[in-house]
């Protein structure tokens, strides 16, 4: 598959190239919205080690993983383990870690995977260093990581349009996405005028395949709000493999950089009212979801699940 020809921004020698890098970031943020960074300072061995930690986590028995319970009390985050299942098996499972959230204490893996917490915390500290350099200040205070695992689909009949992750935008400031080379599936629908009404009917989806040595980055809803729409939070999705593609397991790690919930955001042009991030997030969560309880979805055939996906709304939460 041809990798989408998007900009790759080199962060090496950051101190002496800060202005040039800032211009490149502004360019891709206003024209492309998804981009890659290299020269980021995280060794490939450290990235591989983090993927191995997550591989070990998702290999644990289902009964144990489900004790790492979701915490829905933290608005906007569903902390801990979750899974999307249908009759044919797991479509996607994930584990969301909030590194400055006290609710995590009860849902970190314990004796069954003791290396997980210290290893992932150390990895996220390396991600934190990247975003600290990029922001130039300490206003991006919170951090979370969503680790995803999509099981192999070899021998499993799935409709061609089935998605492992439906079209959505991220609600934070910035996402750093780690993918593994040889595991395609991520697609983006760029365009300033893309709306929830057009992304499903006439959106053009282009692949955002992994590049060796690069981190995939995208702008979130909060940064779009703060920039008065100069920077666009772009729709993206993960599709299931085509007949000729790799059908093994797919793994990814998404690091979310964000402000605290109480931070007030407003752009220089004041296109939108001054609101806290928590207010902006609430606007997103008020949108209808058409979601069905997981226990019901587990009885769905792949065809039923595809219809359910087709009926789900997508889109930014303020337009």
mmCIF file of C-alpha atoms in Angstrom:
data_model
loop_
_atom_site.group_PDB
_atom_site.id
_atom_site.type_symbol
_atom_site.label_atom_id
_atom_site.label_comp_id
_atom_site.label_asym_id
_atom_site.label_seq_id
_atom_site.Cartn_x
_atom_site.Cartn_y
_atom_site.Cartn_z
ATOM 1 C CA UNK A 1 0.000 0.000 0.000
ATOM 2 C CA UNK A 2 1.219 3.515 -0.772
ATOM 3 C CA UNK A 3 1.725 5.620 2.322
ATOM 4 C CA UNK A 4 -0.086 8.938 2.285
ATOM 5 C CA UNK A 5 2.353 11.668 1.217
ATOM 6 C CA UNK A 6 2.082 13.807 4.331
ATOM 7 C CA UNK A 7 4.786 15.932 5.856
ATOM 8 C CA UNK A 8 7.451 14.444 8.086
ATOM 9 C CA UNK A 9 8.796 16.980 10.581
ATOM 10 C CA UNK A 10 12.281 16.403 11.990
ATOM 11 C CA UNK A 11 12.569 17.485 15.640
ATOM 12 C CA UNK A 12 16.316 16.880 15.894
ATOM 13 C CA UNK A 13 18.507 19.843 16.937
ATOM 14 C CA UNK A 14 15.313 21.361 18.286
ATOM 15 C CA UNK A 15 16.899 24.226 20.238
ATOM 16 C CA UNK A 16 18.657 25.697 17.194
ATOM 17 C CA UNK A 17 15.786 24.995 14.761
ATOM 18 C CA UNK A 18 12.842 25.944 16.948
ATOM 19 C CA UNK A 19 11.454 28.669 14.657
ATOM 20 C CA UNK A 20 11.784 26.540 11.525
ATOM 21 C CA UNK A 21 10.074 23.593 13.234
ATOM 22 C CA UNK A 22 7.293 25.870 14.487
ATOM 23 C CA UNK A 23 6.649 27.069 10.930
ATOM 24 C CA UNK A 24 6.499 23.499 9.657
ATOM 25 C CA UNK A 25 4.094 22.506 12.429
ATOM 26 C CA UNK A 26 1.825 25.449 11.637
ATOM 27 C CA UNK A 27 1.896 24.553 7.944
ATOM 28 C CA UNK A 28 0.899 20.918 8.427
ATOM 29 C CA UNK A 29 -1.591 21.875 11.121
ATOM 30 C CA UNK A 30 -3.439 24.251 8.820
ATOM 31 C CA UNK A 31 -3.211 22.240 5.606
ATOM 32 C CA UNK A 32 -2.970 18.541 6.451
ATOM 33 C CA UNK A 33 -3.861 18.139 10.134
ATOM 34 C CA UNK A 34 -2.203 14.697 10.394
ATOM 35 C CA UNK A 35 1.568 14.441 10.151
ATOM 36 C CA UNK A 36 4.626 12.448 11.208
ATOM 37 C CA UNK A 37 7.538 13.458 13.425
ATOM 38 C CA UNK A 38 11.013 11.947 13.434
ATOM 39 C CA UNK A 39 14.112 12.856 15.427
ATOM 40 C CA UNK A 40 11.858 12.783 18.487
ATOM 41 C CA UNK A 41 14.408 11.275 20.844
ATOM 42 C CA UNK A 42 12.626 8.051 21.836
ATOM 43 C CA UNK A 43 14.733 5.024 20.946
ATOM 44 C CA UNK A 44 13.058 2.326 18.857
ATOM 45 C CA UNK A 45 14.059 -0.209 21.511
ATOM 46 C CA UNK A 46 12.006 1.727 24.087
ATOM 47 C CA UNK A 47 9.005 1.854 21.741
ATOM 48 C CA UNK A 48 9.308 -1.882 21.055
ATOM 49 C CA UNK A 49 9.533 -2.580 24.793
ATOM 50 C CA UNK A 50 6.305 -0.630 25.402
ATOM 51 C CA UNK A 51 4.546 -2.630 22.688
ATOM 52 C CA UNK A 52 5.757 -5.847 24.348
ATOM 53 C CA UNK A 53 4.336 -4.713 27.697
ATOM 54 C CA UNK A 54 0.955 -4.196 26.068
ATOM 55 C CA UNK A 55 1.167 -7.492 24.221
ATOM 56 C CA UNK A 56 1.636 -9.170 27.595
ATOM 57 C CA UNK A 57 -1.309 -7.285 29.071
ATOM 58 C CA UNK A 58 -3.749 -8.265 26.334
ATOM 59 C CA UNK A 59 -2.564 -11.894 26.457
ATOM 60 C CA UNK A 60 -3.854 -12.208 30.042
ATOM 61 C CA UNK A 61 -7.106 -14.140 30.615
ATOM 62 C CA UNK A 62 -10.308 -12.275 29.824
ATOM 63 C CA UNK A 63 -11.591 -12.787 33.375
ATOM 64 C CA UNK A 64 -8.568 -11.013 34.831
ATOM 65 C CA UNK A 65 -8.569 -8.165 32.303
ATOM 66 C CA UNK A 66 -12.189 -7.445 33.137
ATOM 67 C CA UNK A 67 -11.224 -6.872 36.781
ATOM 68 C CA UNK A 68 -9.216 -3.872 35.529
ATOM 69 C CA UNK A 69 -12.599 -2.240 35.439
ATOM 70 C CA UNK A 70 -13.702 0.778 33.468
ATOM 71 C CA UNK A 71 -14.110 3.899 35.557
ATOM 72 C CA UNK A 72 -16.883 5.976 34.030
ATOM 73 C CA UNK A 73 -16.910 8.470 36.892
ATOM 74 C CA UNK A 74 -14.094 10.438 35.267
ATOM 75 C CA UNK A 75 -16.013 12.371 32.649
ATOM 76 C CA UNK A 76 -14.501 12.047 29.199
ATOM 77 C CA UNK A 77 -12.307 9.088 30.032
ATOM 78 C CA UNK A 78 -13.178 5.433 30.456
ATOM 79 C CA UNK A 79 -10.174 4.315 32.453
ATOM 80 C CA UNK A 80 -8.831 0.777 32.461
ATOM 81 C CA UNK A 81 -9.723 -2.159 30.243
ATOM 82 C CA UNK A 82 -12.506 -2.222 27.668
ATOM 83 C CA UNK A 83 -13.401 -4.379 24.690
ATOM 84 C CA UNK A 84 -15.696 -4.286 21.679
ATOM 85 C CA UNK A 85 -17.008 -7.764 20.994
ATOM 86 C CA UNK A 86 -19.443 -9.362 18.611
ATOM 87 C CA UNK A 87 -20.445 -12.969 18.021
ATOM 88 C CA UNK A 88 -17.407 -13.613 15.800
ATOM 89 C CA UNK A 89 -15.014 -12.475 18.550
ATOM 90 C CA UNK A 90 -13.200 -9.384 19.787
ATOM 91 C CA UNK A 91 -13.027 -6.527 17.297
ATOM 92 C CA UNK A 92 -10.856 -4.275 19.460
ATOM 93 C CA UNK A 93 -9.747 -4.105 23.067
ATOM 94 C CA UNK A 94 -8.003 -1.290 24.855
ATOM 95 C CA UNK A 95 -6.503 -0.137 28.123
ATOM 96 C CA UNK A 96 -6.614 3.565 28.994
ATOM 97 C CA UNK A 97 -4.156 4.851 31.594
ATOM 98 C CA UNK A 98 -4.522 8.233 33.245
ATOM 99 C CA UNK A 99 -1.123 8.992 34.696
ATOM 100 C CA UNK A 100 -2.177 11.815 36.975
ATOM 101 C CA UNK A 101 -5.492 10.261 37.973
ATOM 102 C CA UNK A 102 -5.962 8.794 41.451
ATOM 103 C CA UNK A 103 -8.647 6.430 40.128
ATOM 104 C CA UNK A 104 -5.919 4.428 38.374
ATOM 105 C CA UNK A 105 -4.635 2.926 41.627
ATOM 106 C CA UNK A 106 -7.212 0.133 41.629
ATOM 107 C CA UNK A 107 -6.991 -0.783 37.955
ATOM 108 C CA UNK A 108 -3.285 -1.033 37.198
ATOM 109 C CA UNK A 109 -2.273 -4.644 36.446
ATOM 110 C CA UNK A 110 -0.763 -6.120 39.611
ATOM 111 C CA UNK A 111 0.939 -9.436 40.289
ATOM 112 C CA UNK A 112 -0.136 -10.868 36.952
ATOM 113 C CA UNK A 113 1.885 -8.242 35.066
ATOM 114 C CA UNK A 114 4.096 -6.365 37.574
ATOM 115 C CA UNK A 115 6.346 -4.796 34.923
ATOM 116 C CA UNK A 116 3.463 -3.019 33.212
ATOM 117 C CA UNK A 117 2.943 0.051 35.383
ATOM 118 C CA UNK A 118 6.605 1.097 35.864
ATOM 119 C CA UNK A 119 7.434 0.377 32.232
ATOM 120 C CA UNK A 120 4.522 2.322 30.781
ATOM 121 C CA UNK A 121 4.939 5.240 33.185
ATOM 122 C CA UNK A 122 8.558 5.569 32.094
ATOM 123 C CA UNK A 123 7.545 5.423 28.431
ATOM 124 C CA UNK A 124 4.901 8.103 28.921
ATOM 125 C CA UNK A 125 7.467 10.340 30.607
ATOM 126 C CA UNK A 126 9.456 10.162 27.368
ATOM 127 C CA UNK A 127 6.334 11.181 25.440
ATOM 128 C CA UNK A 128 5.819 14.002 27.929
ATOM 129 C CA UNK A 129 9.275 15.330 27.066
ATOM 130 C CA UNK A 130 8.325 15.555 23.366
ATOM 131 C CA UNK A 131 5.170 17.512 24.035
ATOM 132 C CA UNK A 132 6.991 19.787 26.499
ATOM 133 C CA UNK A 133 9.484 20.734 23.795
ATOM 134 C CA UNK A 134 6.747 21.237 21.221
ATOM 135 C CA UNK A 135 4.585 23.460 23.422
ATOM 136 C CA UNK A 136 7.487 25.533 24.735
ATOM 137 C CA UNK A 137 5.783 25.899 28.093
ATOM 138 C CA UNK A 138 4.254 23.820 30.853
ATOM 139 C CA UNK A 139 0.576 24.396 30.078
ATOM 140 C CA UNK A 140 -0.073 20.847 28.836
ATOM 141 C CA UNK A 141 -0.377 19.341 32.282
ATOM 142 C CA UNK A 142 -2.321 16.113 31.899
ATOM 143 C CA UNK A 143 -1.381 12.932 30.119
ATOM 144 C CA UNK A 144 -3.085 9.679 29.272
ATOM 145 C CA UNK A 145 -2.297 6.713 27.081
ATOM 146 C CA UNK A 146 -4.723 4.457 25.250
ATOM 147 C CA UNK A 147 -3.184 1.139 24.246
ATOM 148 C CA UNK A 148 -5.153 -0.786 21.630
ATOM 149 C CA UNK A 149 -5.088 -4.381 20.464
ATOM 150 C CA UNK A 150 -7.018 -5.688 17.472
ATOM 151 C CA UNK A 151 -6.868 -9.501 17.298
ATOM 152 C CA UNK A 152 -5.942 -11.325 14.109
ATOM 153 C CA UNK A 153 -8.763 -11.792 11.609
ATOM 154 C CA UNK A 154 -7.262 -14.669 9.609
ATOM 155 C CA UNK A 155 -10.078 -17.106 8.896
ATOM 156 C CA UNK A 156 -12.735 -14.769 10.331
ATOM 157 C CA UNK A 157 -15.435 -13.600 7.927
ATOM 158 C CA UNK A 158 -15.915 -9.857 8.222
ATOM 159 C CA UNK A 159 -17.767 -7.521 5.836
ATOM 160 C CA UNK A 160 -15.353 -5.419 3.784
ATOM 161 C CA UNK A 161 -16.576 -2.135 5.275
ATOM 162 C CA UNK A 162 -16.265 -3.313 8.871
ATOM 163 C CA UNK A 163 -14.237 -0.919 11.022
ATOM 164 C CA UNK A 164 -12.020 -1.725 13.975
ATOM 165 C CA UNK A 165 -12.525 1.857 15.145
ATOM 166 C CA UNK A 166 -15.313 4.089 13.824
ATOM 167 C CA UNK A 167 -14.666 7.564 12.423
ATOM 168 C CA UNK A 168 -14.017 10.065 15.189
ATOM 169 C CA UNK A 169 -11.985 13.077 16.253
ATOM 170 C CA UNK A 170 -9.811 13.202 19.367
ATOM 171 C CA UNK A 171 -10.960 15.691 21.986
ATOM 172 C CA UNK A 172 -7.595 16.639 23.501
ATOM 173 C CA UNK A 173 -4.916 19.114 22.384
ATOM 174 C CA UNK A 174 -2.568 16.712 20.591
ATOM 175 C CA UNK A 175 -2.225 12.964 20.020
ATOM 176 C CA UNK A 176 1.058 11.102 19.546
ATOM 177 C CA UNK A 177 0.249 7.751 17.939
ATOM 178 C CA UNK A 178 2.728 4.881 17.873
ATOM 179 C CA UNK A 179 2.055 2.270 15.189
ATOM 180 C CA UNK A 180 3.973 -0.800 14.063
ATOM 181 C CA UNK A 181 5.354 -1.042 10.539
ATOM 182 C CA UNK A 182 3.494 -3.627 8.484
ATOM 183 C CA UNK A 183 0.201 -3.114 10.318
ATOM 184 C CA UNK A 184 -1.921 -0.757 8.152
ATOM 185 C CA UNK A 185 -5.506 0.282 8.771
ATOM 186 C CA UNK A 186 -5.464 3.893 9.985
ATOM 187 C CA UNK A 187 -7.181 6.262 7.554
ATOM 188 C CA UNK A 188 -7.827 9.997 7.734
ATOM 189 C CA UNK A 189 -10.401 12.249 6.094
ATOM 190 C CA UNK A 190 -8.679 15.642 5.852
ATOM 191 C CA UNK A 191 -10.294 18.883 4.833
ATOM 192 C CA UNK A 192 -11.257 22.110 6.508
ATOM 193 C CA UNK A 193 -14.864 21.860 5.400
ATOM 194 C CA UNK A 194 -15.397 18.252 6.493
ATOM 195 C CA UNK A 195 -18.382 17.981 8.823
ATOM 196 C CA UNK A 196 -20.230 15.147 10.488
ATOM 197 C CA UNK A 197 -22.776 15.308 7.647
ATOM 198 C CA UNK A 198 -20.226 14.907 4.845
ATOM 199 C CA UNK A 199 -17.570 12.632 6.316
ATOM 200 C CA UNK A 200 -19.758 9.541 5.952
ATOM 201 C CA UNK A 201 -21.421 10.419 2.647
ATOM 202 C CA UNK A 202 -18.617 11.955 0.601
ATOM 203 C CA UNK A 203 -15.447 11.916 2.653
ATOM 204 C CA UNK A 204 -12.228 10.840 0.938
ATOM 205 C CA UNK A 205 -10.285 8.455 3.153
ATOM 206 C CA UNK A 206 -6.537 8.166 2.703
ATOM 207 C CA UNK A 207 -4.157 5.744 4.444
ATOM 208 C CA UNK A 208 -1.875 6.904 7.231
ATOM 209 C CA UNK A 209 0.376 3.864 7.360
ATOM 210 C CA UNK A 210 3.262 3.614 9.838
ATOM 211 C CA UNK A 211 6.608 5.089 8.790
ATOM 212 C CA UNK A 212 9.803 3.595 10.252
ATOM 213 C CA UNK A 213 11.213 5.735 13.048
ATOM 214 C CA UNK A 214 8.242 8.127 13.030
ATOM 215 C CA UNK A 215 5.405 8.990 15.377
ATOM 216 C CA UNK A 216 2.028 9.803 13.820
ATOM 217 C CA UNK A 217 0.508 13.034 15.187
ATOM 218 C CA UNK A 218 -2.899 14.634 14.975
ATOM 219 C CA UNK A 219 -4.595 17.747 16.291
ATOM 220 C CA UNK A 220 -7.472 17.396 18.749
ATOM 221 C CA UNK A 221 -10.770 19.227 19.216
ATOM 222 C CA UNK A 222 -9.444 21.416 22.037
ATOM 223 C CA UNK A 223 -6.656 22.805 19.842
ATOM 224 C CA UNK A 224 -9.126 23.458 17.019
ATOM 225 C CA UNK A 225 -11.247 25.424 19.493
ATOM 226 C CA UNK A 226 -8.238 27.318 20.860
ATOM 227 C CA UNK A 227 -7.019 28.201 17.342
ATOM 228 C CA UNK A 228 -10.402 29.522 16.126
ATOM 229 C CA UNK A 229 -10.518 26.643 13.591
ATOM 230 C CA UNK A 230 -7.138 27.573 12.092
ATOM 231 C CA UNK A 231 -5.945 24.122 13.133
ATOM 232 C CA UNK A 232 -8.332 21.307 12.293
ATOM 233 C CA UNK A 233 -9.209 18.247 14.353
ATOM 234 C CA UNK A 234 -9.430 15.597 11.665
ATOM 235 C CA UNK A 235 -11.661 12.567 11.350
ATOM 236 C CA UNK A 236 -9.855 9.256 11.414
ATOM 237 C CA UNK A 237 -10.778 5.594 11.622
ATOM 238 C CA UNK A 238 -9.221 2.112 11.591
ATOM 239 C CA UNK A 239 -10.583 -0.319 9.035
ATOM 240 C CA UNK A 240 -10.313 -4.093 8.896
ATOM 241 C CA UNK A 241 -7.793 -5.657 6.467
ATOM 242 C CA UNK A 242 -8.529 -6.013 2.775
ATOM 243 C CA UNK A 243 -8.251 -9.554 1.301
ATOM 244 C CA UNK A 244 -4.630 -9.030 0.188
ATOM 245 C CA UNK A 245 -3.414 -7.353 3.396
ATOM 246 C CA UNK A 246 -1.812 -8.455 6.657
ATOM 247 C CA UNK A 247 -4.461 -10.135 8.807
ATOM 248 C CA UNK A 248 -2.536 -10.598 12.025
ATOM 249 C CA UNK A 249 -3.030 -8.676 15.244
ATOM 250 C CA UNK A 250 -2.750 -4.884 15.104
ATOM 251 C CA UNK A 251 -1.373 -2.850 18.012
ATOM 252 C CA UNK A 252 -1.154 0.888 18.633
ATOM 253 C CA UNK A 253 -0.363 3.255 21.508
ATOM 254 C CA UNK A 254 -1.960 6.710 21.609
ATOM 255 C CA UNK A 255 -0.519 9.314 23.971
ATOM 256 C CA UNK A 256 -2.870 12.235 24.625
ATOM 257 C CA UNK A 257 -1.464 15.631 25.646
ATOM 258 C CA UNK A 258 -3.979 17.927 27.225
ATOM 259 C CA UNK A 259 -4.716 20.836 29.521
ATOM 260 C CA UNK A 260 -6.399 20.408 32.882
ATOM 261 C CA UNK A 261 -10.197 20.394 32.955
ATOM 262 C CA UNK A 262 -10.301 23.819 34.628
ATOM 263 C CA UNK A 263 -8.137 25.526 31.972
ATOM 264 C CA UNK A 264 -10.020 28.276 30.114
ATOM 265 C CA UNK A 265 -9.605 28.144 26.330
ATOM 266 C CA UNK A 266 -10.324 30.900 23.821
ATOM 267 C CA UNK A 267 -8.645 31.766 20.543
ATOM 268 C CA UNK A 268 -7.157 35.165 19.673
ATOM 269 C CA UNK A 269 -10.053 35.970 17.319
ATOM 270 C CA UNK A 270 -12.644 34.983 19.946
ATOM 271 C CA UNK A 271 -14.621 32.971 17.405
ATOM 272 C CA UNK A 272 -15.897 30.833 20.262
ATOM 273 C CA UNK A 273 -16.718 31.894 23.830
ATOM 274 C CA UNK A 274 -14.155 31.432 26.592
ATOM 275 C CA UNK A 275 -14.834 27.994 28.057
ATOM 276 C CA UNK A 276 -13.010 25.578 30.279
ATOM 277 C CA UNK A 277 -11.829 22.365 28.685
ATOM 278 C CA UNK A 278 -14.402 20.558 30.809
ATOM 279 C CA UNK A 279 -17.158 22.680 29.192
ATOM 280 C CA UNK A 280 -15.858 21.900 25.702
ATOM 281 C CA UNK A 281 -15.713 18.209 26.539
ATOM 282 C CA UNK A 282 -19.297 18.316 27.814
ATOM 283 C CA UNK A 283 -20.404 19.664 24.423
ATOM 284 C CA UNK A 284 -18.880 16.623 22.787
ATOM 285 C CA UNK A 285 -20.435 14.206 25.224
ATOM 286 C CA UNK A 286 -23.898 15.710 24.713
ATOM 287 C CA UNK A 287 -23.931 14.593 21.077
ATOM 288 C CA UNK A 288 -26.166 11.542 20.454
ATOM 289 C CA UNK A 289 -24.178 8.325 20.235
ATOM 290 C CA UNK A 290 -26.736 5.628 19.333
ATOM 291 C CA UNK A 291 -24.543 3.269 21.332
ATOM 292 C CA UNK A 292 -25.860 -0.110 22.443
ATOM 293 C CA UNK A 293 -24.783 -1.968 25.563
ATOM 294 C CA UNK A 294 -21.803 -4.256 24.990
ATOM 295 C CA UNK A 295 -23.671 -7.327 26.255
ATOM 296 C CA UNK A 296 -26.178 -6.838 23.405
ATOM 297 C CA UNK A 297 -23.461 -6.282 20.792
ATOM 298 C CA UNK A 298 -21.816 -9.570 21.776
ATOM 299 C CA UNK A 299 -24.777 -11.381 20.219
ATOM 300 C CA UNK A 300 -24.481 -9.494 16.912
ATOM 301 C CA UNK A 301 -23.363 -11.171 13.716
ATOM 302 C CA UNK A 302 -20.672 -9.309 11.719
ATOM 303 C CA UNK A 303 -23.403 -8.060 9.363
ATOM 304 C CA UNK A 304 -25.498 -6.766 12.278
ATOM 305 C CA UNK A 305 -22.423 -5.115 13.769
ATOM 306 C CA UNK A 306 -21.673 -3.393 10.460
ATOM 307 C CA UNK A 307 -25.209 -1.967 10.369
ATOM 308 C CA UNK A 308 -24.727 -0.746 13.941
ATOM 309 C CA UNK A 309 -21.490 0.992 12.899
ATOM 310 C CA UNK A 310 -23.186 2.578 9.893
ATOM 311 C CA UNK A 311 -25.882 4.046 12.131
ATOM 312 C CA UNK A 312 -23.442 5.672 14.561
ATOM 313 C CA UNK A 313 -23.082 9.462 14.236
ATOM 314 C CA UNK A 314 -19.634 10.933 13.800
ATOM 315 C CA UNK A 315 -18.308 14.413 13.991
ATOM 316 C CA UNK A 316 -16.954 17.268 16.006
ATOM 317 C CA UNK A 317 -19.122 18.389 18.797
ATOM 318 C CA UNK A 318 -19.386 22.064 17.941
ATOM 319 C CA UNK A 319 -19.921 23.254 14.364
#
